[in-house]
XYZ file of C-alpha atoms in Angstrom:
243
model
C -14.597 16.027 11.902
C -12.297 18.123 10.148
C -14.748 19.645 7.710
C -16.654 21.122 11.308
C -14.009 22.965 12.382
C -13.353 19.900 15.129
C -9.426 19.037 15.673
C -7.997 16.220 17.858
C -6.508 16.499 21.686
C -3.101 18.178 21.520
C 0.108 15.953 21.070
C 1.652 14.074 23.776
C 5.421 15.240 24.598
C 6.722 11.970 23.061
C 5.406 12.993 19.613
C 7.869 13.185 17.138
C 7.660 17.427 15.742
C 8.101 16.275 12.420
C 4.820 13.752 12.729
C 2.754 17.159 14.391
C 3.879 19.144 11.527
C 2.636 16.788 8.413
C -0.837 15.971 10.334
C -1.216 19.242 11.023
C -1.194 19.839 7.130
C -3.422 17.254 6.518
C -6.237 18.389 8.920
C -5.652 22.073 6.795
C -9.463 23.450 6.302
C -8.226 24.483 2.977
C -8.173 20.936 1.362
C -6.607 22.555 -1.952
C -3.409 22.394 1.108
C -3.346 19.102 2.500
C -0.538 17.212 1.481
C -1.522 14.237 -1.304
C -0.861 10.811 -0.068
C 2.308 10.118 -1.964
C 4.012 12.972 -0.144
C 2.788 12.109 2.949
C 3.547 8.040 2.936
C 7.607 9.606 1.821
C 7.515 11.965 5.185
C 6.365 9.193 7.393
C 8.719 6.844 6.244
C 11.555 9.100 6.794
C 10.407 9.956 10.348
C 9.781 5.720 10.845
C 13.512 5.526 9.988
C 14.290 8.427 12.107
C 13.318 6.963 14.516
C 14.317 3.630 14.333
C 17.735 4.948 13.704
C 17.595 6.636 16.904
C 16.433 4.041 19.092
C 19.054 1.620 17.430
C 21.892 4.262 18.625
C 20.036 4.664 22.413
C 20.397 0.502 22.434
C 23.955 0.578 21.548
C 24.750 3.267 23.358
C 23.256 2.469 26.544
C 25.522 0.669 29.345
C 22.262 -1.078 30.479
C 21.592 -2.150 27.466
C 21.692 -6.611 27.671
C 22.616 -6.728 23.582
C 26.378 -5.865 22.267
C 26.350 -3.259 19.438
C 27.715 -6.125 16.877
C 24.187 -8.270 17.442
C 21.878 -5.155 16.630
C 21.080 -4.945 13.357
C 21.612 -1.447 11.461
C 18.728 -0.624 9.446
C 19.538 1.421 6.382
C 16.773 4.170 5.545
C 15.771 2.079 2.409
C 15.565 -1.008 3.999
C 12.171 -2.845 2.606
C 10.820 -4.846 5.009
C 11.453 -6.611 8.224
C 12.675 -10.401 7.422
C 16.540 -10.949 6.622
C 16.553 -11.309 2.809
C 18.815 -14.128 0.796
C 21.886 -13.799 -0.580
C 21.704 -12.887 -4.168
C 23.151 -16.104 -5.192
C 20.088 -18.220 -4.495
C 17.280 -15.849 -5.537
C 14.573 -17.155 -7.353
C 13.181 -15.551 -10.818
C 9.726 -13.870 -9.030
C 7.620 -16.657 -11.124
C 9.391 -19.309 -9.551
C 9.181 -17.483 -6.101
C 5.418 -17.693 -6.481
C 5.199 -21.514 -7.538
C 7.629 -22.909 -5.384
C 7.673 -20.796 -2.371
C 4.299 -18.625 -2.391
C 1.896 -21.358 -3.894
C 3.358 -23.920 -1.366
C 2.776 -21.716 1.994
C 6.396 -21.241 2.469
C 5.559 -17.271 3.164
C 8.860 -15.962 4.764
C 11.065 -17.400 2.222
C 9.209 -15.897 -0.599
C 8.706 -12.438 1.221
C 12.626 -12.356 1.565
C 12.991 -13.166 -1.903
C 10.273 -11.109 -3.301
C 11.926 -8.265 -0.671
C 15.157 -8.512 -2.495
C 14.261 -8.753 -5.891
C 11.522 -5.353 -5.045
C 15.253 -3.408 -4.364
C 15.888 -3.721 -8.398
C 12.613 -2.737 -8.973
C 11.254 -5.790 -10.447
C 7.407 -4.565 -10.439
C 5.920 -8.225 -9.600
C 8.401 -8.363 -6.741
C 7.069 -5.440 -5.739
C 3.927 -6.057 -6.000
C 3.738 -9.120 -4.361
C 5.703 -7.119 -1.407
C 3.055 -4.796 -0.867
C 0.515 -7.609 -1.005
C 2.272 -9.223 2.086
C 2.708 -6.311 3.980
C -1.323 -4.922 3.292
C -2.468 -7.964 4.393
C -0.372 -9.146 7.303
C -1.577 -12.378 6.357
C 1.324 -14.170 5.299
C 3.515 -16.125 7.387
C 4.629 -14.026 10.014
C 4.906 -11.077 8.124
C 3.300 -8.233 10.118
C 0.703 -5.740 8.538
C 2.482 -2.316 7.479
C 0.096 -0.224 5.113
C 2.225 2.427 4.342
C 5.137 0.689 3.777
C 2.533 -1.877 1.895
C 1.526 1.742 0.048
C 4.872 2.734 -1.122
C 5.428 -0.951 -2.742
C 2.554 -0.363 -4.492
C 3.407 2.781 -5.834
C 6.598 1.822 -6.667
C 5.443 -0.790 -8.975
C 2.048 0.634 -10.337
C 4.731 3.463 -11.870
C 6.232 0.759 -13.380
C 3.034 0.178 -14.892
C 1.908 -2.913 -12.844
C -2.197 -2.850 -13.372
C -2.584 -4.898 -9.866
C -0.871 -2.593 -8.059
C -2.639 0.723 -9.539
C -5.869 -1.169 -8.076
C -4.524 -2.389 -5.261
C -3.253 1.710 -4.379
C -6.740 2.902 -5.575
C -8.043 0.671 -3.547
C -6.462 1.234 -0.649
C -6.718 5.289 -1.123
C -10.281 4.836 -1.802
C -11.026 2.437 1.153
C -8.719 3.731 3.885
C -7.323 4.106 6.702
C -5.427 7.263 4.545
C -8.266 8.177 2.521
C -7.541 10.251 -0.530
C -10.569 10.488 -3.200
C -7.863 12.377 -5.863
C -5.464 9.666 -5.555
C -7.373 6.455 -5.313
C -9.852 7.807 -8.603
C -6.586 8.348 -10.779
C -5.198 5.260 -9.980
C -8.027 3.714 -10.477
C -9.108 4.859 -13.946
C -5.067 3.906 -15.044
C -6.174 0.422 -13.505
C -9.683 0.504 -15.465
C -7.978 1.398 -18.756
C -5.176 -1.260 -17.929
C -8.195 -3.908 -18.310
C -7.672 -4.960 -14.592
C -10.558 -7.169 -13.774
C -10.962 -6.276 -9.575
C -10.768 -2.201 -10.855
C -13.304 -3.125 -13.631
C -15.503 -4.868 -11.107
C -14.655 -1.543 -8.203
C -15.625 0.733 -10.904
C -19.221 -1.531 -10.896
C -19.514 -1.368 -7.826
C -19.074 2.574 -7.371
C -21.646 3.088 -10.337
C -24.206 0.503 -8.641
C -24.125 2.029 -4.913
C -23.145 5.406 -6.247
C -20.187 5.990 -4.017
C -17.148 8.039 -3.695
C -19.570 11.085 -4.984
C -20.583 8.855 -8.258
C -24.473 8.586 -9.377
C -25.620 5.080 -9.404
C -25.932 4.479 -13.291
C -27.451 1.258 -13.838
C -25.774 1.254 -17.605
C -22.200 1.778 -16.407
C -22.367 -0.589 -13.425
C -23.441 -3.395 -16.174
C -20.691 -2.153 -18.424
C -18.210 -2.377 -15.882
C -19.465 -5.506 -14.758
C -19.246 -7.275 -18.130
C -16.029 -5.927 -19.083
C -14.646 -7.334 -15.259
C -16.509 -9.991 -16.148
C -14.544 -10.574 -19.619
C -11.319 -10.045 -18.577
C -11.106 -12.897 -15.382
C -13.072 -11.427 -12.219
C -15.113 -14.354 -11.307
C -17.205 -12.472 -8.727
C -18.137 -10.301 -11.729
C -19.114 -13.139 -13.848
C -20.980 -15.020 -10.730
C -22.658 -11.529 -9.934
C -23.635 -11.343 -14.374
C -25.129 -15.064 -13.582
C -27.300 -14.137 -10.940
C -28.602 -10.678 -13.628
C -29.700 -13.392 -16.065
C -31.499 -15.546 -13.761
């Protein structure tokens, strides 16, 4: 739509200017232009918090309003999630988070512990942050993809191989496509020896997507390598090659 010239309906009057002013540097015809996705998931956090913050102050201030300033809770701009963490004296070590808590179906315990522990930039905690928040899945821990984006981020610079495929992934797959980002995380991933990037990277050279020719040797290659390093839908899909 954008490449034709096309551009959506013009803002409603509710529409934050801030919001107006990043899409309409996304939709630039010039792609060279458009913001990268990094830059973009920072901007529409801060206007998220924005406002949030000014909704909380409307609530408090409001003489309508049914809830007492002291019950609202104040969100702080780096706030991580949306479910009350634990105090620090009875956080888990993340491993233990995952067997006891995670492993066990006990999802908004762990998320508040994996939340906390994501603050000190533990890069499993973080991972396993984004992983709840992508896919709204857990417990009642509703889906937030940017936010889910930024945890991702976070810990992939940390050098977490998951979460450099689980951001290529997501930049390659959508809803905020961007081909730069989700390749280059994606080859870190690949070179990392993660087995689902391995297997993505098969994938792309067997269908030829994301502007890739198929090539028949490099989806095999891909596929064995996914294949030695744990992806057991690699390995089933190299069983069903030697049939």
């Amino acid at each position: 739509m954008v490449i034709k010239g096309v551009r959506p309906s013009p803002f409603s009057e509710n529409t934050p200017e801030q919001y107006e002013e990043i899409v309409e540097q996304a939709w630039d015809h010039d792609h060279n232009k458009r913001p990268k996705i990094d830059y973009l998931l920072e901007q529409l956090e801060k206007i998220k918090a924005e406002v949030e913050l000014h909704q909380n102050k409307s609530a408090i201030s409001s003489p309508t309003s049914p809830t007492s300033p002291t019950s609202i809770k104040k969100y702080k701009f780096n706030d991580l999630g949306n479910v009350p963490s634990s105090s620090s004296s009875q956080l888990l070590p993340v491993e233990r988070i995952i067997s006891e808590l995670h492993n066990k179906g006990k999802y908004d315990e762990a998320f508040a512990q994996f939340e906390q522990l994501a603050q000190n930039d533990d890069p499993l905690a973080l991972y396993y942050t984004g992983l709840y928040l992508y896919e709204g899945t857990y417990g009642s821990i509703k889906r937030d993809v940017i936010r889910a984006l930024q945890f991702f981020l976070r810990s992939a610079k940390h050098g977490k191989a998951q979460s450099k495929y689980k951001y290529a992934y997501a930049c390659l797959t959508g809803p905020y496509y961007s081909f730069e980002e989700g390749i280059n995380y994606l080859k870190m991933a690949m070179k990392d020896n993660d087995p689902d990037a391995l297997y993505m990277a098969s994938q792309i050279y067997l269908n030829g997507e994301h502007g890739y020719p198929i090539d028949n040797a490099k989806h095999q290659k891909y596929l064995k390598d996914a294949a030695k390093n744990g992806s057991t839908i690699a390995q089933k899909d190299l069983a069903i090659l030697c049939m």
